[in-house]
Amino acid sequence: MIYLDNNATTRPTPAVVEAVTGALNDHWHNPSSIHRPGQAARAQVELSRGKFAQLLGVRPRELSFTSGGTESIDLAIRGLIGAFLGSPQRSKPGPAPLLITSAIEHSAVRDLAAELERRGEATVAYVEVNLDGTVDPDSLAALLQTNRAQAPARAAIVSLQWANNETGAVQPIEAFHQICRDQGALLHCDAVQWIGKCPAHTPALLMPLTVTHRHREDHSPTAVLPCDLLTCSAHKFHGPKGVGLLWARAGVRLRPTLLGTQELGRRAGTENVPGIIGAGVAAMEAAAWIADASAISRQAALRTRFENAVLAACPASHINGPTDERRLWNTTNIAFPSLEAEAVLLGLSEAGVCASAGAACSSGSLDPSPVLLAMGVTTASAHGSIRFSLSRSTTPEEVDAAVPIIAKVVARLRRVMPVGS
Ligand code: PLP
């Protein structure tokens, strides 16, 4: 099989597989136990936390392990809202906090926002999205300014992704962070598709920074991530499934959603020790790969070569999302208007190519991707859009072999359902 579905999940590397299987044999003990093997498991968990701290350029104590990206996102958003609702300054019932997000977020954010609104736990506002799938920072600034002009202003939480899982669109996260700081809002960044593929720090962000929030100052030289909370997930960069991370800047208050003692009281439950050990190995391998900028350029060029070849071989196809550098190096989302994505995917799978239609969790449904529709992509194009996503180990031979297969499947379906029907 030619696997071009790496935004859904990635293959664990041999070193990750070895680390996980070794841990199942050697570190199956409870890391909260006092005895020696329990403490050996604890040491391994802390070693992994340190590796993630290195990948992100933050302090280990600011990181909590969870069961994945979805849980990390839930803890970030509901934890912030819970901390606000339980805050001692809030003596009498006031307006629910304002949660600002976008309609192109992963369903882990989108569905949570809808549920919080339905339960009256947050008022939700949506920033504007451009046709290329990027978010307009001015629309974020406008929403926050409007909120501040109200009396009383609501506590504002912003949740925006760093890179989109369907189109690869990279968002201006540093601009979002600046706006949030200016307006006294906290920014959570869903970085599940970014971390492990791209550097967590741009050169500008490596400068020492003093972060001033409405209620606190942070002079930490390591506090340079362009947000206040960040979530990521190991299975998106060749680690095991079921291991996520939440980073919260020192001083950010969160009310845990699972009560207990583990993870400094932020996330209860016995840690997934083998998964966490494997994730630490994946983090170090990812950091080493990212450090070589030429590796990213090489894979980006491979993606572009693949994309151009598919566009040339399939008349009437076009790209959804940005076509410039504001796109993840590994992703291309190609529309084959008037075709049904499910039929294309089944044809590709039969012929040995794995790809996806939008988010993996919505495949199997005949509905077009809500992300593409929110960008303003037509229904006909959204119905026939396929996401191809490379990994750092995808080879030129694989992508070159995939192109004629895609062209053949699309041509066969076109004969059944011609363009414009
Ligand atoms: N956020 C984004 C942008 C994603 O792409 C995904 C997974 O596809 C998630 C969150 C959820 O992560 P997990 O699968 O680890 O729960």
Coordinates of C-alpha atoms and ligand atoms in Angstrom, one line a residue:
M1 CA 0.0 0.0 0.0
I2 CA 1.1 3.6 -0.7
Y3 CA 0.2 5.4 2.5
L4 CA -0.8 9.0 1.9
D5 CA -2.9 9.5 5.0
N6 CA -0.4 10.8 7.5
N7 CA -2.6 13.5 8.9
A8 CA -4.9 10.8 10.1
T9 CA -2.1 8.9 11.8
T10 CA 1.5 7.9 11.2
R11 CA 3.4 4.7 11.3
P12 CA 5.4 4.3 14.5
T13 CA 9.1 4.1 13.8
P14 CA 11.1 1.0 14.7
A15 CA 12.7 2.8 17.7
V16 CA 9.2 3.7 19.0
V17 CA 7.9 0.1 18.6
E18 CA 11.0 -1.2 20.4
A19 CA 10.5 1.4 23.2
V20 CA 6.8 0.5 23.7
T21 CA 7.3 -3.2 23.6
G22 CA 10.3 -3.0 25.9
A23 CA 8.3 -0.9 28.3
L24 CA 5.4 -3.4 28.3
N25 CA 7.9 -5.9 29.6
D26 CA 10.1 -3.8 31.8
H27 CA 8.0 -0.8 33.0
W28 CA 4.5 -2.2 33.5
H29 CA 4.5 -1.0 37.1
N30 CA 2.5 1.9 38.5
P31 CA 4.5 5.1 38.4
S32 CA 2.7 6.3 41.6
S33 CA 3.9 3.3 43.6
I34 CA 6.6 3.9 46.2
H35 CA 8.4 0.7 45.5
R36 CA 11.5 0.5 43.4
P37 CA 10.0 -0.7 40.0
G38 CA 7.2 1.8 40.4
Q39 CA 9.8 4.5 40.8
A40 CA 11.7 3.2 37.8
A41 CA 8.5 3.6 35.8
R42 CA 8.1 7.2 37.2
A43 CA 11.6 8.0 36.1
Q44 CA 10.8 6.9 32.6
V45 CA 7.7 9.0 32.5
E46 CA 9.7 12.1 33.7
L47 CA 12.4 11.3 31.1
S48 CA 9.7 11.5 28.4
R49 CA 8.3 14.7 29.8
G50 CA 11.8 16.2 29.6
K51 CA 12.0 15.1 25.9
F52 CA 8.7 16.9 25.1
A53 CA 10.0 19.9 27.0
Q54 CA 13.0 19.9 24.7
L55 CA 10.8 19.5 21.6
L56 CA 8.6 22.4 22.7
G57 CA 11.3 24.6 24.4
V58 CA 9.3 24.8 27.6
R59 CA 9.7 23.6 31.2
P60 CA 8.8 20.0 32.0
R61 CA 6.6 21.0 34.9
E62 CA 4.4 23.0 32.5
L63 CA 3.5 19.8 30.6
S64 CA 0.7 17.2 31.3
F65 CA 0.3 13.9 29.6
T66 CA -3.2 13.0 28.5
S67 CA -4.8 10.3 26.4
G68 CA -4.4 12.2 23.1
G69 CA -5.1 15.5 21.3
T70 CA -8.8 15.4 21.9
E71 CA -8.5 15.1 25.7
S72 CA -5.8 17.7 25.8
I73 CA -8.1 20.1 23.9
D74 CA -11.0 19.3 26.2
L75 CA -8.8 19.9 29.3
A76 CA -7.4 23.2 27.9
I77 CA -10.8 24.7 27.0
R78 CA -13.0 23.3 29.8
G79 CA -10.2 23.7 32.3
L80 CA -9.9 27.4 31.5
I81 CA -13.7 27.9 31.6
G82 CA -13.9 25.9 34.9
A83 CA -11.1 28.0 36.5
F84 CA -12.9 31.1 35.5
L85 CA -16.3 30.0 36.7
G86 CA -14.7 28.9 40.0
S87 CA -12.6 32.0 40.4
P88 CA -12.8 33.8 43.8
Q89 CA -13.2 37.2 41.9
R90 CA -16.4 35.9 40.5
S91 CA -18.6 36.3 43.6
K92 CA -22.0 36.6 41.9
P93 CA -23.2 34.9 38.7
G94 CA -22.1 36.9 35.7
P95 CA -22.1 36.3 32.0
A96 CA -20.6 33.0 30.8
P97 CA -17.1 33.4 29.3
L98 CA -16.6 34.2 25.7
L99 CA -15.0 31.4 23.6
I100 CA -13.7 32.6 20.3
T101 CA -12.9 30.0 17.7
S102 CA -13.3 29.2 14.0
A103 CA -15.5 27.0 11.9
I104 CA -12.5 25.2 10.5
E105 CA -11.2 23.7 13.7
H106 CA -11.0 20.0 14.2
S107 CA -14.2 18.5 15.6
A108 CA -12.5 18.1 19.0
V109 CA -12.7 22.0 19.3
R110 CA -15.8 22.6 17.1
D111 CA -18.1 20.0 18.8
L112 CA -16.9 21.1 22.3
A113 CA -17.6 24.7 21.5
A114 CA -21.1 23.8 20.3
E115 CA -21.7 21.7 23.5
L116 CA -20.5 24.5 25.8
E117 CA -22.8 27.0 24.1
R118 CA -25.7 24.6 24.3
R119 CA -25.2 24.1 28.0
G120 CA -24.8 27.9 28.6
E121 CA -21.2 27.4 29.9
A122 CA -19.8 29.7 27.2
T123 CA -20.9 32.2 24.6
V124 CA -19.2 31.2 21.3
A125 CA -18.1 33.6 18.6
Y126 CA -16.5 32.6 15.3
V127 CA -13.7 34.4 13.5
E128 CA -13.9 34.9 9.7
V129 CA -12.2 32.4 7.4
N130 CA -10.8 33.3 4.0
L131 CA -11.4 31.2 0.9
D132 CA -7.9 29.7 1.2
G133 CA -8.7 28.4 4.7
T134 CA -6.6 31.0 6.6
V135 CA -8.2 33.0 9.5
D136 CA -8.2 36.8 9.3
P137 CA -6.5 38.2 12.4
D138 CA -8.4 41.4 12.1
S139 CA -11.7 39.6 12.7
L140 CA -10.2 38.2 15.9
A141 CA -9.2 41.7 17.0
A142 CA -12.7 43.0 16.1
L143 CA -14.5 40.3 18.2
L144 CA -12.2 41.0 21.2
Q145 CA -12.6 44.7 20.9
T146 CA -16.3 44.5 20.8
N147 CA -16.3 42.3 23.9
R148 CA -14.1 44.7 25.8
A149 CA -16.3 47.6 24.9
Q150 CA -19.2 45.9 26.7
A151 CA -19.9 46.4 30.4
P152 CA -19.1 44.0 31.9
A153 CA -16.7 42.5 29.4
R154 CA -16.7 38.7 29.4
A155 CA -13.6 36.7 30.2
A156 CA -12.3 35.8 26.8
I157 CA -10.7 32.5 25.7
V158 CA -9.5 32.0 22.2
S159 CA -9.0 28.6 20.6
L160 CA -7.4 28.5 17.2
Q161 CA -5.4 25.9 15.5
W162 CA -1.8 26.3 14.2
A163 CA -2.3 24.2 11.1
N164 CA -5.4 22.7 9.6
N165 CA -5.7 19.0 9.4
E166 CA -7.7 19.0 6.1
T167 CA -6.0 21.6 3.9
G168 CA -2.7 22.1 5.8
A169 CA -3.4 25.9 6.0
V170 CA -1.0 27.4 8.5
Q171 CA -2.5 30.1 10.6
P172 CA -0.8 33.4 11.7
I173 CA -0.6 32.1 15.3
E174 CA 1.9 34.8 16.3
A175 CA -0.5 37.5 15.2
F176 CA -3.3 35.9 17.1
H177 CA -1.1 35.8 20.2
Q178 CA -0.2 39.4 20.0
I179 CA -3.9 40.4 19.6
C180 CA -4.9 38.2 22.6
R181 CA -2.1 39.8 24.7
D182 CA -3.2 43.3 23.7
Q183 CA -6.8 42.4 24.5
G184 CA -6.2 40.5 27.8
A185 CA -7.5 37.1 26.4
L186 CA -5.9 33.7 26.8
L187 CA -5.0 31.8 23.6
H188 CA -5.2 28.0 23.3
C189 CA -3.5 26.6 20.2
D190 CA -4.5 23.2 18.8
A191 CA -1.1 22.3 17.4
V192 CA -1.8 18.7 16.8
Q193 CA -0.9 18.9 13.1
W194 CA 2.1 21.2 13.7
I195 CA 4.1 19.9 16.5
G196 CA 6.4 17.1 15.5
K197 CA 6.3 18.2 11.9
C198 CA 7.6 21.8 12.1
P199 CA 9.6 23.9 14.6
A200 CA 7.7 25.1 17.6
H201 CA 9.7 28.3 17.5
T202 CA 10.3 30.6 14.6
P203 CA 13.5 32.6 14.8
A204 CA 11.5 35.7 16.0
L205 CA 10.1 33.7 18.8
L206 CA 13.5 32.7 20.1
M207 CA 14.1 36.2 21.4
P208 CA 13.7 36.6 25.1
L209 CA 10.2 37.8 25.8
T210 CA 8.4 39.4 28.6
V211 CA 4.7 38.4 28.5
T212 CA 2.3 40.7 30.2
H213 CA -1.2 39.6 30.8
R214 CA -4.0 41.5 32.4
H215 CA -3.5 39.7 35.7
R216 CA 0.1 38.6 35.7
E217 CA 3.6 39.0 34.3
D218 CA 5.8 36.3 33.0
H219 CA 9.5 37.1 32.6
S220 CA 10.4 33.5 31.8
P221 CA 13.1 33.2 29.0
T222 CA 11.6 29.9 28.0
A223 CA 8.0 31.2 27.7
V224 CA 8.2 31.8 24.0
L225 CA 5.6 29.6 22.4
P226 CA 3.1 31.8 20.6
C227 CA 0.1 31.0 22.8
D228 CA -0.8 30.4 26.5
L229 CA -1.9 26.8 26.1
L230 CA -0.8 24.3 23.4
T231 CA -2.0 20.8 22.6
C232 CA -0.3 18.1 20.6
S233 CA -0.6 14.3 20.0
A234 CA 2.2 11.7 19.5
H235 CA 0.5 9.6 16.9
K236 CA 0.7 12.4 14.4
F237 CA 4.5 12.2 14.4
H238 CA 5.3 8.5 14.4
G239 CA 4.6 7.9 18.1
P240 CA 1.9 5.6 19.6
K241 CA -1.8 6.4 19.7
G242 CA -3.3 7.4 23.0
V243 CA -0.7 9.9 24.2
G244 CA -1.4 13.6 24.1
L245 CA 0.3 16.6 25.7
L246 CA -1.0 19.8 27.2
W247 CA 1.3 22.7 27.8
A248 CA 0.0 25.5 29.9
R249 CA 2.2 28.6 30.5
A250 CA 3.2 29.0 34.1
G251 CA 0.5 31.1 35.9
V252 CA -2.4 29.9 33.7
R253 CA -5.1 28.5 36.0
L254 CA -7.0 25.3 34.9
R255 CA -9.7 23.4 36.7
P256 CA -9.0 19.7 36.1
T257 CA -11.7 17.7 34.4
L258 CA -10.6 14.4 35.9
L259 CA -9.9 14.7 39.6
G260 CA -7.0 13.0 41.3
T261 CA -3.3 13.3 42.0
Q262 CA -1.4 12.4 38.9
E263 CA 0.2 14.9 36.5
L264 CA 0.5 17.4 39.3
G265 CA -3.3 17.2 39.9
R266 CA -4.1 18.5 36.4
R267 CA -5.1 15.1 34.9
A268 CA -5.9 12.1 37.0
G269 CA -5.5 8.4 36.0
T270 CA -2.6 6.0 36.0
E271 CA -0.3 7.1 33.2
N272 CA 0.0 5.1 30.0
V273 CA 3.7 4.4 30.8
P274 CA 4.6 2.4 27.6
G275 CA 2.8 4.9 25.4
I276 CA 4.5 7.8 27.1
I277 CA 7.9 6.2 26.8
G278 CA 7.3 5.6 23.1
A279 CA 6.1 9.1 22.6
G280 CA 9.3 10.5 24.2
V281 CA 11.3 8.5 21.6
A282 CA 9.1 9.9 18.8
A283 CA 9.5 13.5 20.2
M284 CA 13.3 13.1 20.0
E285 CA 13.3 11.6 16.5
A286 CA 11.0 14.4 15.4
A287 CA 13.2 17.1 16.9
A288 CA 16.2 15.7 15.1
W289 CA 14.4 15.6 11.8
I290 CA 13.0 19.1 12.2
A291 CA 16.4 20.5 13.0
D292 CA 17.5 19.8 9.4
A293 CA 15.6 22.5 7.4
S294 CA 16.6 20.8 4.2
A295 CA 14.6 17.7 5.1
I296 CA 11.4 19.8 5.4
S297 CA 12.2 21.5 2.0
R298 CA 12.8 18.2 0.4
Q299 CA 9.5 16.7 1.5
A300 CA 7.6 20.0 0.7
A301 CA 9.0 19.8 -2.9
L302 CA 7.9 16.1 -3.1
R303 CA 4.4 17.1 -2.1
T304 CA 4.3 19.9 -4.7
R305 CA 5.7 17.6 -7.4
F306 CA 2.9 15.0 -6.5
E307 CA 0.2 17.7 -6.5
N308 CA 1.3 19.2 -9.8
A309 CA 1.3 15.8 -11.4
V310 CA -2.2 15.0 -10.1
L311 CA -3.6 18.3 -11.3
A312 CA -2.0 17.7 -14.7
A313 CA -3.4 14.2 -15.0
C314 CA -6.9 15.0 -13.8
P315 CA -8.7 17.7 -15.8
A316 CA -11.0 20.0 -13.7
S317 CA -9.2 19.2 -10.4
H318 CA -8.0 22.0 -8.2
I319 CA -6.4 22.6 -4.8
N320 CA -8.4 23.6 -1.7
G321 CA -6.4 25.8 0.7
P322 CA -3.3 28.0 0.3
T323 CA -0.9 27.2 -2.5
D324 CA 2.0 29.2 -1.1
E325 CA 4.2 28.7 1.9
R326 CA 1.3 29.1 4.3
R327 CA 0.7 25.4 4.2
L328 CA 2.1 22.3 6.0
W329 CA 4.8 20.8 4.0
N330 CA 3.1 17.4 3.9
T331 CA -0.5 18.2 2.9
T332 CA -2.5 18.7 -0.3
N333 CA -6.3 18.8 -0.5
I334 CA -7.4 18.2 -4.1
A335 CA -11.0 18.7 -5.3
F336 CA -12.3 16.5 -8.1
P337 CA -15.6 18.4 -8.6
S338 CA -18.8 16.5 -9.0
L339 CA -17.2 13.2 -7.9
E340 CA -18.1 11.5 -4.6
A341 CA -15.0 11.4 -2.3
E342 CA -16.1 8.0 -0.9
A343 CA -16.1 6.4 -4.4
V344 CA -12.7 7.9 -5.1
L345 CA -11.3 6.7 -1.8
L346 CA -12.7 3.1 -2.3
G347 CA -11.2 3.0 -5.8
L348 CA -7.9 4.2 -4.5
S349 CA -7.9 1.7 -1.7
E350 CA -8.6 -1.1 -4.1
A351 CA -5.7 0.0 -6.2
G352 CA -3.3 0.3 -3.3
V353 CA -3.4 4.0 -2.3
C354 CA -4.6 5.2 1.2
A355 CA -5.9 8.8 1.4
S356 CA -8.8 10.5 3.2
A357 CA -11.7 12.8 2.7
G358 CA -11.5 15.6 5.3
A359 CA -11.1 14.5 8.9
A360 CA -10.7 10.8 9.4
C361 CA -13.4 10.8 12.0
S362 CA -16.0 12.0 9.4
S363 CA -15.0 9.5 6.7
G364 CA -17.8 7.0 6.1
S365 CA -20.3 9.8 6.1
L366 CA -21.6 11.1 2.9
D367 CA -21.7 14.7 4.2
P368 CA -19.1 17.0 2.6
S369 CA -16.4 18.4 5.0
P370 CA -17.8 21.2 7.2
V371 CA -14.3 22.7 7.1
L372 CA -14.3 23.0 3.3
L373 CA -17.8 24.4 3.3
A374 CA -16.9 27.0 6.0
M375 CA -14.1 28.1 3.7
G376 CA -16.6 28.8 1.0
V377 CA -15.7 25.8 -1.2
T378 CA -18.7 24.9 -3.4
T379 CA -20.7 21.8 -2.4
A380 CA -19.8 20.1 -5.7
S381 CA -16.1 20.6 -5.0
A382 CA -16.3 19.7 -1.3
H383 CA -18.1 16.4 -2.1
G384 CA -15.2 15.4 -4.3
S385 CA -12.3 16.6 -2.2
I386 CA -9.5 14.2 -1.1
R387 CA -6.7 14.9 1.3
F388 CA -3.3 13.4 0.6
S389 CA -0.8 13.7 3.4
L390 CA 2.9 12.6 3.2
S391 CA 5.2 11.7 6.1
R392 CA 8.9 12.5 6.5
S393 CA 9.6 9.0 5.1
T394 CA 7.4 9.1 2.0
T395 CA 9.6 8.5 -1.0
P396 CA 9.6 9.9 -4.5
E397 CA 9.0 6.4 -5.9
E398 CA 5.8 6.2 -3.8
V399 CA 4.3 9.5 -4.9
D400 CA 5.3 8.9 -8.5
A401 CA 3.5 5.5 -8.4
A402 CA 0.4 7.0 -6.8
V403 CA -0.2 9.6 -9.6
P404 CA -1.2 7.2 -12.4
I405 CA -3.4 5.2 -10.0
I406 CA -5.2 8.4 -8.9
A407 CA -5.6 9.5 -12.6
K408 CA -7.1 6.1 -13.5
V409 CA -9.6 6.0 -10.7
V410 CA -10.7 9.6 -11.3
A411 CA -11.0 9.0 -15.1
R412 CA -13.1 5.8 -14.5
L413 CA -15.5 7.7 -12.1
R414 CA -15.7 10.6 -14.5
R415 CA -17.0 8.3 -17.2
V416 CA -19.8 7.3 -14.8
M417 CA -20.4 10.8 -13.6
P418 CA -19.0 13.5 -16.0
V419 CA -18.1 17.0 -14.8
G420 CA -21.2 19.2 -14.6
S421 CA -23.7 16.4 -14.1
Ligands
PLP1 N1 -6.7 18.5 16.4 C1 -6.3 18.3 15.1 C2 -6.0 19.4 14.3 C3 -6.3 17.0 14.6 O1 -5.9 16.8 13.3 C4 -6.6 15.9 15.5 C5 -6.6 14.5 14.9 O2 -6.8 14.3 13.8 C6 -7.0 16.1 16.8 C7 -7.0 17.4 17.2 C8 -7.3 15.0 17.7 O3 -6.2 14.3 18.1 P1 -6.3 12.8 18.7 O4 -6.5 11.9 17.5 O5 -4.9 12.6 19.3 O6 -7.4 12.8 19.7

